[in-house]
CSV table of C-alpha atoms and ligand atoms in Angstrom, one decimal:
chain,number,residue,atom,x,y,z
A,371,UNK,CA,0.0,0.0,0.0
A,372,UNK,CA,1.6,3.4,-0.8
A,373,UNK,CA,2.8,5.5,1.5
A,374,UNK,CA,0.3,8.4,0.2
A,375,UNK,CA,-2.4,6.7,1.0
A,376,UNK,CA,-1.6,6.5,4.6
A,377,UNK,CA,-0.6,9.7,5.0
A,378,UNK,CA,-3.9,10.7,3.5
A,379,UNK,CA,-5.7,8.5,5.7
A,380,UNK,CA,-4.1,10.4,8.4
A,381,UNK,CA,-5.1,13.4,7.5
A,382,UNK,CA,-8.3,12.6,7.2
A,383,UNK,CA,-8.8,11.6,10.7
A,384,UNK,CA,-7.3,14.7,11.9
A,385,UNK,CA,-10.1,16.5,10.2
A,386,UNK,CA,-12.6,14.8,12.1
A,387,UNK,CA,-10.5,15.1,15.5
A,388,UNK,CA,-9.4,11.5,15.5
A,389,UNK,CA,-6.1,10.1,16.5
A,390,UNK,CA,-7.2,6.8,14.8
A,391,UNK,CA,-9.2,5.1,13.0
A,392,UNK,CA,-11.2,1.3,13.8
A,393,UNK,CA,-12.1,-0.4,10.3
A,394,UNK,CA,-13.8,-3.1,10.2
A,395,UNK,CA,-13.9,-6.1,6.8
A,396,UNK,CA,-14.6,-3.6,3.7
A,397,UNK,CA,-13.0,-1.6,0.7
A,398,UNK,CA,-11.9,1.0,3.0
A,399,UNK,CA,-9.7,-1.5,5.2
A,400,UNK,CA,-8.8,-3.1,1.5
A,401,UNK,CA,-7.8,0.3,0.5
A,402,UNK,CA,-5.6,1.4,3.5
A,403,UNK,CA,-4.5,-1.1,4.4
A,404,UNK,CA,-4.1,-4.1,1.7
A,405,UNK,CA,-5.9,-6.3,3.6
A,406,UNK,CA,-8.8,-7.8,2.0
A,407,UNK,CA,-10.5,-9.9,4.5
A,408,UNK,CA,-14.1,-11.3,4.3
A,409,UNK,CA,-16.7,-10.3,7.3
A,410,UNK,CA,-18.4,-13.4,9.0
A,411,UNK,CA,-20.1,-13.9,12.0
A,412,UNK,CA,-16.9,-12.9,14.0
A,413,UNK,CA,-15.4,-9.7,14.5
A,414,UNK,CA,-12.6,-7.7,12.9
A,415,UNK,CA,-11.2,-4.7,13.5
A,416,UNK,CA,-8.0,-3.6,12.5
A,417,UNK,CA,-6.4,-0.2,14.8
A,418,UNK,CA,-4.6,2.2,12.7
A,419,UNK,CA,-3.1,4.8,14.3
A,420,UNK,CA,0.4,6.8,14.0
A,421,UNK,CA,1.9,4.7,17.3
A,422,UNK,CA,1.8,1.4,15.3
A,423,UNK,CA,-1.0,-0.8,14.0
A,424,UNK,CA,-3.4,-3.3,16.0
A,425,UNK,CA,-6.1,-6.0,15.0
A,426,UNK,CA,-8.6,-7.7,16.8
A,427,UNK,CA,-9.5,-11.3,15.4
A,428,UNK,CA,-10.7,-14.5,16.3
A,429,UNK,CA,-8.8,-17.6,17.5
A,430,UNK,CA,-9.8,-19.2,14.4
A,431,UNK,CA,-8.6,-16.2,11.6
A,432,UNK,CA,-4.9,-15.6,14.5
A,433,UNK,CA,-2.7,-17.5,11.6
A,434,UNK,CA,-3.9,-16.5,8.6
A,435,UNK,CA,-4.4,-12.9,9.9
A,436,UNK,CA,-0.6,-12.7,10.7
A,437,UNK,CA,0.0,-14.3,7.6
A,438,UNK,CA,-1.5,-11.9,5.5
A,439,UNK,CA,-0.4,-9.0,7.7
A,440,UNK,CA,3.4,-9.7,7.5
A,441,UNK,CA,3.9,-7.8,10.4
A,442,UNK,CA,2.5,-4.8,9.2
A,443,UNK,CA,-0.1,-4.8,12.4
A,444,UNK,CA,0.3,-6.4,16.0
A,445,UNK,CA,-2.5,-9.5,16.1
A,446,UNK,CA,-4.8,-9.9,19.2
A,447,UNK,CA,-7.2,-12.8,18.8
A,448,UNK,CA,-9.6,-13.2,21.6
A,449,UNK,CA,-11.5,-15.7,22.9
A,450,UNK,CA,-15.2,-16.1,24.6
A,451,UNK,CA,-15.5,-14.3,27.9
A,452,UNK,CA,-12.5,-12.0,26.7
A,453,UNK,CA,-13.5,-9.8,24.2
A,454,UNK,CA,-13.1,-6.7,26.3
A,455,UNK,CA,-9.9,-7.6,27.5
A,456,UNK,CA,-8.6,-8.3,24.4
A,457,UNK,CA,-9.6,-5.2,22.5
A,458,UNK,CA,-8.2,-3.5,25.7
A,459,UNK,CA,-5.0,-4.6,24.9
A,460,UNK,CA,-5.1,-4.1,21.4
A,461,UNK,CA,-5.9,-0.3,21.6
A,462,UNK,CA,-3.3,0.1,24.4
A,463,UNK,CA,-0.6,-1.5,21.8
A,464,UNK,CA,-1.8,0.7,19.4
A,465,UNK,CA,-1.4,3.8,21.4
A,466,UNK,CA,-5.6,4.3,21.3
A,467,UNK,CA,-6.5,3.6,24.9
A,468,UNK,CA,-9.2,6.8,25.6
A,469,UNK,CA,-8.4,8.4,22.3
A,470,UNK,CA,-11.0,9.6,19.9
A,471,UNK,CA,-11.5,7.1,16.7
A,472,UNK,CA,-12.5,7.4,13.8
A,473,UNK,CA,-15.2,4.5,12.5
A,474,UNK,CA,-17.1,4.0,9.3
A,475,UNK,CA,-20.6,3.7,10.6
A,476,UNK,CA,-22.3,2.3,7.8
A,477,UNK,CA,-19.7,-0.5,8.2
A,478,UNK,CA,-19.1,-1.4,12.1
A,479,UNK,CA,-21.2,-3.7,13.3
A,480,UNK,CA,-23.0,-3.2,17.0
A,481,UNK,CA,-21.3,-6.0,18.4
A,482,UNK,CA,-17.6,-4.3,17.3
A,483,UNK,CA,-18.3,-0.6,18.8
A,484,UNK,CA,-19.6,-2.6,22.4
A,485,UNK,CA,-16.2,-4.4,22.2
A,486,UNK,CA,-14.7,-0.8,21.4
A,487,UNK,CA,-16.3,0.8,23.9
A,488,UNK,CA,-15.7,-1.9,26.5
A,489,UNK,CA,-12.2,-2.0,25.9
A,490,UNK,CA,-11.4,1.7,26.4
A,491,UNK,CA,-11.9,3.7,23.2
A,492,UNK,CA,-12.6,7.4,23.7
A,493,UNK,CA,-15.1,9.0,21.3
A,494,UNK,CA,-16.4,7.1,18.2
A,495,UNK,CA,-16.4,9.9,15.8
A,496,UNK,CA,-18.2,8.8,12.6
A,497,UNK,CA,-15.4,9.0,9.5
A,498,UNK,CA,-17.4,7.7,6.3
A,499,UNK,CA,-17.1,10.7,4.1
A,500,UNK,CA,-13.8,11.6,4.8
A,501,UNK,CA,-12.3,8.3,4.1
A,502,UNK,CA,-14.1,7.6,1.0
A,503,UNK,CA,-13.1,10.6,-0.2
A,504,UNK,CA,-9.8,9.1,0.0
A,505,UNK,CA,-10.7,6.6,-2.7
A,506,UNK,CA,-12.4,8.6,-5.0
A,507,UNK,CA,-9.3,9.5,-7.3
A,508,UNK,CA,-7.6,6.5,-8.6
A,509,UNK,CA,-4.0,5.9,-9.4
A,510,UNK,CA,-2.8,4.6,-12.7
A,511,UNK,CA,-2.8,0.8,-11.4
A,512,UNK,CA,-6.3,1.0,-10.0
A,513,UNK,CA,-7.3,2.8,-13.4
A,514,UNK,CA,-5.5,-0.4,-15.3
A,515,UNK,CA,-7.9,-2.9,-12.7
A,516,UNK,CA,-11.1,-0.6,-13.9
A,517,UNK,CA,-10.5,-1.3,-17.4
A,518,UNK,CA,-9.9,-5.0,-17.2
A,519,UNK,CA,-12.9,-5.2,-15.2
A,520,UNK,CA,-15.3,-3.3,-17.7
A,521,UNK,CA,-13.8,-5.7,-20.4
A,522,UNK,CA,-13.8,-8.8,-18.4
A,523,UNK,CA,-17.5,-8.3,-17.7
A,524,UNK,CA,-18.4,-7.1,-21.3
A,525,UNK,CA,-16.9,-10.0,-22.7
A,526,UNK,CA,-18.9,-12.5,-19.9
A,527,UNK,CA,-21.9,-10.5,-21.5
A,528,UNK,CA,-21.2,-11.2,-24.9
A,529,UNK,CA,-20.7,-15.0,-24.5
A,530,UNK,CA,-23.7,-15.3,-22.8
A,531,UNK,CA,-25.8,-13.5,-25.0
A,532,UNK,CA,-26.7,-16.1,-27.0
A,533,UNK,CA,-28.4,-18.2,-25.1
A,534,UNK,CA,-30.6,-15.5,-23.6
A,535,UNK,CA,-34.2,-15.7,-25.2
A,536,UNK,CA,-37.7,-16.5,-24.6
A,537,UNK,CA,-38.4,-19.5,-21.8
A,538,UNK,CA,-35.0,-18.9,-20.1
A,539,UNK,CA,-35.2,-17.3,-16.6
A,540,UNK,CA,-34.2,-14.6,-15.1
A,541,UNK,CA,-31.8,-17.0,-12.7
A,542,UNK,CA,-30.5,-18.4,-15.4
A,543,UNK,CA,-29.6,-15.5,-17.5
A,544,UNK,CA,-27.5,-14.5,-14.2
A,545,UNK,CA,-26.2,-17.9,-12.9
A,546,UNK,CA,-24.5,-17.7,-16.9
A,547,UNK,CA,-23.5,-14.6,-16.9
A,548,UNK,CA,-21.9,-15.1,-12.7
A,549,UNK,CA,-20.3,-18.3,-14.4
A,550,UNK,CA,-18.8,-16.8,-17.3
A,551,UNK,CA,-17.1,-14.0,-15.2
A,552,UNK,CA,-15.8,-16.8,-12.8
A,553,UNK,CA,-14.7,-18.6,-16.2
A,554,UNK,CA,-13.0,-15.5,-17.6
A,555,UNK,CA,-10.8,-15.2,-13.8
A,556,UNK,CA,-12.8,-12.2,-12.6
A,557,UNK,CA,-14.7,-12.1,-9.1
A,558,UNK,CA,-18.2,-11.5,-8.4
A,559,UNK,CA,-19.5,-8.5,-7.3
A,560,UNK,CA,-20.9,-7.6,-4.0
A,561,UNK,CA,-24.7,-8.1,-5.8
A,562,UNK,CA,-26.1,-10.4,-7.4
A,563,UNK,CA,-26.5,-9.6,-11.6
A,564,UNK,CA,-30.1,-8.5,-11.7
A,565,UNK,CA,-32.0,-9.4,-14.5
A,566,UNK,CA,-35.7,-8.5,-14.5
A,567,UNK,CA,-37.4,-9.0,-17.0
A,568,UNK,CA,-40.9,-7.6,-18.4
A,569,UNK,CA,-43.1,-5.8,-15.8
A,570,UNK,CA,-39.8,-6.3,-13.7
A,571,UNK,CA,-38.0,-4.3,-15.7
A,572,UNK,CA,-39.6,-1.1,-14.3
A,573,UNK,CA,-37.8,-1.7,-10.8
A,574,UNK,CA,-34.5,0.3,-10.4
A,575,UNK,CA,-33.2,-2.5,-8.4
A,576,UNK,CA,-34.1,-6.2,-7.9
A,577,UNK,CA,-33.1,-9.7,-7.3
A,578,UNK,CA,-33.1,-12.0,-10.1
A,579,UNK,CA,-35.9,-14.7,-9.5
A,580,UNK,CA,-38.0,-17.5,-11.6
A,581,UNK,CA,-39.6,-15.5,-14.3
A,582,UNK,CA,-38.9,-16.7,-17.6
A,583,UNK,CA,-38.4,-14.5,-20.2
A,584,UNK,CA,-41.3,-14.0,-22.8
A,585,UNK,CA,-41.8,-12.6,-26.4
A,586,UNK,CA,-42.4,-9.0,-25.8
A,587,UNK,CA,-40.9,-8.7,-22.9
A,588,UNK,CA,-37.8,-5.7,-22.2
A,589,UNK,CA,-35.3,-7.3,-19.7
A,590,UNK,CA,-32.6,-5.1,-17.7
A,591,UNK,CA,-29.5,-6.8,-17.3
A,592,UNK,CA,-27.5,-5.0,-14.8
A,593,UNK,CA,-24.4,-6.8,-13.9
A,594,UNK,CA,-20.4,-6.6,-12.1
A,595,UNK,CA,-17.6,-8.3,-12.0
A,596,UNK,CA,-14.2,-7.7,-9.9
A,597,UNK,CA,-10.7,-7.8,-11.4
A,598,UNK,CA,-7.6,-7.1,-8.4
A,599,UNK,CA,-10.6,-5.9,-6.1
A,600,UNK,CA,-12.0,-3.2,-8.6
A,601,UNK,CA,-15.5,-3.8,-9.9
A,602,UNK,CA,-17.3,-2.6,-13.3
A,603,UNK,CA,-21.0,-2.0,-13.2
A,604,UNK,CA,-22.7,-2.1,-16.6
A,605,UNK,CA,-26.3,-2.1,-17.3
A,606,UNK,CA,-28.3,-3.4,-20.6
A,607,UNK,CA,-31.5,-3.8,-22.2
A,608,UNK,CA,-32.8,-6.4,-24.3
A,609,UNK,CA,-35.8,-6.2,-26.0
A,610,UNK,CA,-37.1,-10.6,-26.6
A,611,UNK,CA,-38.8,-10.6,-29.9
A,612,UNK,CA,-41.0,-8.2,-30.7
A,613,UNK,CA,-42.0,-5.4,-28.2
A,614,UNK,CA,-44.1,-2.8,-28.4
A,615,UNK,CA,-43.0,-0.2,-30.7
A,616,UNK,CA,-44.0,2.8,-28.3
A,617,UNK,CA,-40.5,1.7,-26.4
A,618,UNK,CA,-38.2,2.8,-29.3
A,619,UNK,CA,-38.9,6.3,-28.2
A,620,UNK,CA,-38.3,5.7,-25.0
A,621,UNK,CA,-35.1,3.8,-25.9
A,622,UNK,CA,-33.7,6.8,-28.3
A,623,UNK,CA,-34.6,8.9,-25.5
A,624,UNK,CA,-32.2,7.2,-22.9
A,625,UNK,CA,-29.4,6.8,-25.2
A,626,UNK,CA,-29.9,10.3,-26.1
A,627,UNK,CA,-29.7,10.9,-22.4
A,628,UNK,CA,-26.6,8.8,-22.0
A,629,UNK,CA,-25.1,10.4,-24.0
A,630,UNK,CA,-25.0,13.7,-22.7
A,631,UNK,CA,-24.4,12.7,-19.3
A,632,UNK,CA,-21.3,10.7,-20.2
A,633,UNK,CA,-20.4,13.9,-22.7
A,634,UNK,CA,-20.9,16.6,-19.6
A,635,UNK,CA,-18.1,14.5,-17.5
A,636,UNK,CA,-15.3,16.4,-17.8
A,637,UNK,CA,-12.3,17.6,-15.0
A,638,UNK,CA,-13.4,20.6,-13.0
A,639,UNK,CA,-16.9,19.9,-14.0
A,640,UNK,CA,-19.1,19.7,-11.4
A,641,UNK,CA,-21.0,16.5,-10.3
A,642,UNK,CA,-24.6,18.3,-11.3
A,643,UNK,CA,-23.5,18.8,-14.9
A,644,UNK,CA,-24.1,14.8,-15.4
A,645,UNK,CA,-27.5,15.1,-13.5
A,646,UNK,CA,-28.9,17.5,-15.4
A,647,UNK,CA,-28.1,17.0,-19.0
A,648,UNK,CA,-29.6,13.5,-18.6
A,649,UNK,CA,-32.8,15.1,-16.9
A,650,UNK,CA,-32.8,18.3,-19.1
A,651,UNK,CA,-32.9,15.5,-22.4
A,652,UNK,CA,-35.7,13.3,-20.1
A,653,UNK,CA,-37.6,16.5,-19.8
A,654,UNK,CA,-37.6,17.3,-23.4
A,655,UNK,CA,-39.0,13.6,-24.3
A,656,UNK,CA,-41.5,14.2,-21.4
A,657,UNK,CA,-40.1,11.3,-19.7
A,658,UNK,CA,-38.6,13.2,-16.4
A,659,UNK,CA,-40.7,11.7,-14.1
A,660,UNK,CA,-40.1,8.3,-15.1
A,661,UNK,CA,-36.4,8.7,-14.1
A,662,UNK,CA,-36.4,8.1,-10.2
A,663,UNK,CA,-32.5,7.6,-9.1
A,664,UNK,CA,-29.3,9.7,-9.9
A,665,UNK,CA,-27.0,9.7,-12.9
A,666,UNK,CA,-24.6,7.7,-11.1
A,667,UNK,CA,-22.0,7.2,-8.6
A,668,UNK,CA,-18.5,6.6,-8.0
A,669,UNK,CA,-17.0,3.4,-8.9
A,670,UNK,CA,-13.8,1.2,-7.4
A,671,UNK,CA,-13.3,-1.2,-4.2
A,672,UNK,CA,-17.4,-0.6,-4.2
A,673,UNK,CA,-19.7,-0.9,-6.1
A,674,UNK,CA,-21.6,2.5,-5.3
A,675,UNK,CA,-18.9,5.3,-3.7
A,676,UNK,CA,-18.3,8.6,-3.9
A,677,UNK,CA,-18.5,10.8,-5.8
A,678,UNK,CA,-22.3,11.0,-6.5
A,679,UNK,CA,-23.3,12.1,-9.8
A,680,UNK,CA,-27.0,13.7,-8.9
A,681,UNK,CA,-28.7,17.2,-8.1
A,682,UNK,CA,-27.6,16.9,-4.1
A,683,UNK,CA,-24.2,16.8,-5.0
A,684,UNK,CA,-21.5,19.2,-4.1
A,685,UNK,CA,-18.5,17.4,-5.7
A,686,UNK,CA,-16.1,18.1,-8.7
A,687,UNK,CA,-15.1,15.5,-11.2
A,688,UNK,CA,-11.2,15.5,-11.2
A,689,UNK,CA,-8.7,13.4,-13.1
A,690,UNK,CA,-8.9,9.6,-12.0
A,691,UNK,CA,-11.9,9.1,-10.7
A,692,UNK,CA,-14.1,6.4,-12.2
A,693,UNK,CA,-18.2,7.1,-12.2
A,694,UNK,CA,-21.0,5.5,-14.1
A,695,UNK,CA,-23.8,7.5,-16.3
A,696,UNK,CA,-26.7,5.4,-16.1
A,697,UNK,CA,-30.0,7.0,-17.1
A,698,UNK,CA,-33.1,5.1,-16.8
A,699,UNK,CA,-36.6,5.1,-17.2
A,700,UNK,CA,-39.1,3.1,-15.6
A,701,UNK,CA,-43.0,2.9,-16.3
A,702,UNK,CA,-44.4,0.9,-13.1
A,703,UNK,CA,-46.1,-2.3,-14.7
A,704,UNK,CA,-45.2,-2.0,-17.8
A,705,UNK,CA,-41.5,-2.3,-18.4
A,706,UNK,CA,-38.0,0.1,-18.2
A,707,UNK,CA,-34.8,0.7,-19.9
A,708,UNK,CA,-31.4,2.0,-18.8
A,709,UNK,CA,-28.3,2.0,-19.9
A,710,UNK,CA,-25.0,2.3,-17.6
A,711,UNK,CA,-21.7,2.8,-18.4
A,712,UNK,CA,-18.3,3.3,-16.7
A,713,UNK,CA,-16.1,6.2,-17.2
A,714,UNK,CA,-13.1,7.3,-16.4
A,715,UNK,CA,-12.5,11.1,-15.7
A,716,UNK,CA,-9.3,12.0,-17.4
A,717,UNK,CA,-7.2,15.1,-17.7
A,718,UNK,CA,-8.5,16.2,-20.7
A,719,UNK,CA,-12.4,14.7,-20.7
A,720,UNK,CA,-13.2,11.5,-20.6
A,721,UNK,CA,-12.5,7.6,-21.2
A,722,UNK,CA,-15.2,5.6,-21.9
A,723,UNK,CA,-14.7,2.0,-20.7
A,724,UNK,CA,-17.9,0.5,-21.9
A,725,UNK,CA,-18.7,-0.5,-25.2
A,726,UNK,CA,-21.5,-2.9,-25.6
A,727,UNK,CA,-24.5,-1.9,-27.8
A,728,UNK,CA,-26.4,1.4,-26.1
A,729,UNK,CA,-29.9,0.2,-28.0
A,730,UNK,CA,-32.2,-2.3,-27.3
A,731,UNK,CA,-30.4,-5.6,-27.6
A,732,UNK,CA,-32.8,-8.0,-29.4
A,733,UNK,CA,-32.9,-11.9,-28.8
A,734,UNK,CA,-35.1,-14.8,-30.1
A,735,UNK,CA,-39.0,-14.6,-28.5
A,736,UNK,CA,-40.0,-17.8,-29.9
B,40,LIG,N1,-29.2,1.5,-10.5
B,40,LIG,C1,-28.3,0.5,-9.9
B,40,LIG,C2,-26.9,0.8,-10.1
B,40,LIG,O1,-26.4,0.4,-11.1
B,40,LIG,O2,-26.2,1.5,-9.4
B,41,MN,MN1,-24.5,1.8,-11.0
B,42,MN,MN1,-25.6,-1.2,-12.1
């Protein structure tokens, strides 16, 4: 992990009055640290602070913890009955023993601020926005992981395409498309691929389930995959068979839409000027109110982080970071259509990293 990124990280606790910081299993810790560690059932939290490092594990995770920390953190691992003790000991080692820390609080779990608290942490001052504002402008090797990723997942797409048409289901579709990632040596994201297919398709989010797919139906295919940690997120619409013809306004509309969101990112821009030339092009096809979520979002060690491309936002777009443009309309029990692609913020505009079809894909409905 570069030096930088500590030093950042450090900074970033002194701005919220922290003289550490308690992460728990998350990009964050990934990002800081190098330590990509899964959460279960037990806890984890790893101590950084300026007097030395500290982690709290279980008995069970005590070897391969140390393994993968190489010494770059002093391992506690406690036991039943000694939790406090044990995180007592750990945040005297790490110089943190009454201090203010900072936590992510969208990521530590109950169970790991009572063991905080009951070992002798100060203040639990809540960190999120500062440190994933860390992460929000990626260096050239992160960069390099974002476009393997976009083409690892678009060519899982493409091979799978084929066999998407009528009488599949929506499961299917994604167990393929999950198996053809893993196939290709990329990861799965942290969601499941939704596909959702006819009156489906109007949910912004959703699970993939037992539908089948029928003629005349629009399916959304909205899909990741992780290369070296770093995760695409692309989104698709097929059109099986025939389908109504009122859609192909709708769908010229969204691409129109797409493209002027991913043509307003640009350095120094600000992180409205995506939001609104999608809605001011929505408006103008009188399909505004049909578009319910933001333009997009950041894009790295998570799947949705900062910075947010939508009306509340108060962030720039600056060289490196990597957002999606994904406009989307959605006509409750009827059907909706998005398109999302990735994009990397460069010095001079923009890098498109997505490159599959921005129309209504069409497969077999018979
Ligand atoms: N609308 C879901 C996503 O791609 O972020
Ligand atoms: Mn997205
Ligand atoms: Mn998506």
């Amino acid at each position: 992990m570069p030096d930088s990124r500590r030093a950042a990280m450090l900074a970033a606790l002194r701005s919220v009055g922290a003289e550490g910081a308690a992460l728990t299993a998350g990009p964050s810790l990934q990002y800081f640290t190098g330590w990509d560690v899964q959460a279960t059932e037990h806890m984890t939290v790893y101590l950084v602070s300026e007097a030395g490092d500290a982690c709290v594990v279980t008995g069970l995770d005590l070897p391969s913890a140390e393994a993968d920390l190489g010494g770059r953190a002093k391992v506690f691992a406690y036991r039943r009955g000694e939790v406090e003790a044990t995180f007592r000991a750990a945040l005297q080692a790490a110089g943190l023993a009454g201090r203010a820390i900072a936590v992510e609080r969208l990521r530590l779990r109950a169970c790991e601020e009572d063991a905080l608290r009951g070992g002798g942490a100060g203040e639990l001052l809540a960190a999120d926005g500062p440190l994933a504002t860390c992460r929000q402008v990626k260096d050239e090797g992160e960069l390099a992981l974002a476009r393997r990723a976009a083409a690892l997942g678009e060519d899982a797409f493409r091979a799978v395409l084929p066999a998407i048409r009528a009488g599949v289901t929506e499961d299917e579709v994604a167990l393929r498309l999950e198996a053809a990632i893993l196939q290709r040596g990329g990861h799965l994201g942290p969601k499941r691929a939704a596909v959702l297919t006819g009156a489906r398709s109007a949910y912004p989010h959703g699970q993939p389930g037992a539908t089948p797919l029928c003629g005349g139906d629009l399916v959304i295919i909205d899909f990741s995959a992780r290369v070296g940690g770093y995760l695409c997120d692309i989104t698709r619409t097929l059109a099986v068979g025939a389908v109504d013809p009122s859609w192909q306004p709708v769908a010229a509309a969204v691409l129109a839409a797409n493209r002027a969101g991913v043509a307003a990112v640009a350095p120094g821009q600000s992180c409205r000027a995506p939001e609104e030339a999608v809605r001011g092009v929505l408006r103008e096809a009188g399909l505004e109110e049909a578009f319910v979520h933001g333009t997009g979002h950041g894009l790295g060690l998570d799947l949705h982080e900062g910075p947010s491309l939508s009306r509340a936002s108060r962030d720039t777009l600056q060289p490196g970071m990597v957002v999606t443009v994904e406009p989307g309309v959605y006509l409750p029990g009827r059907g909706g259509i998005r398109f999302e692609d990735n994009v990397i913020v460069t010095a001079t505009g923009a890098e498109v990293l997505t490159t599959l079809p921005r129309e209504l894909i069409q497969v077999p409905g018979d």
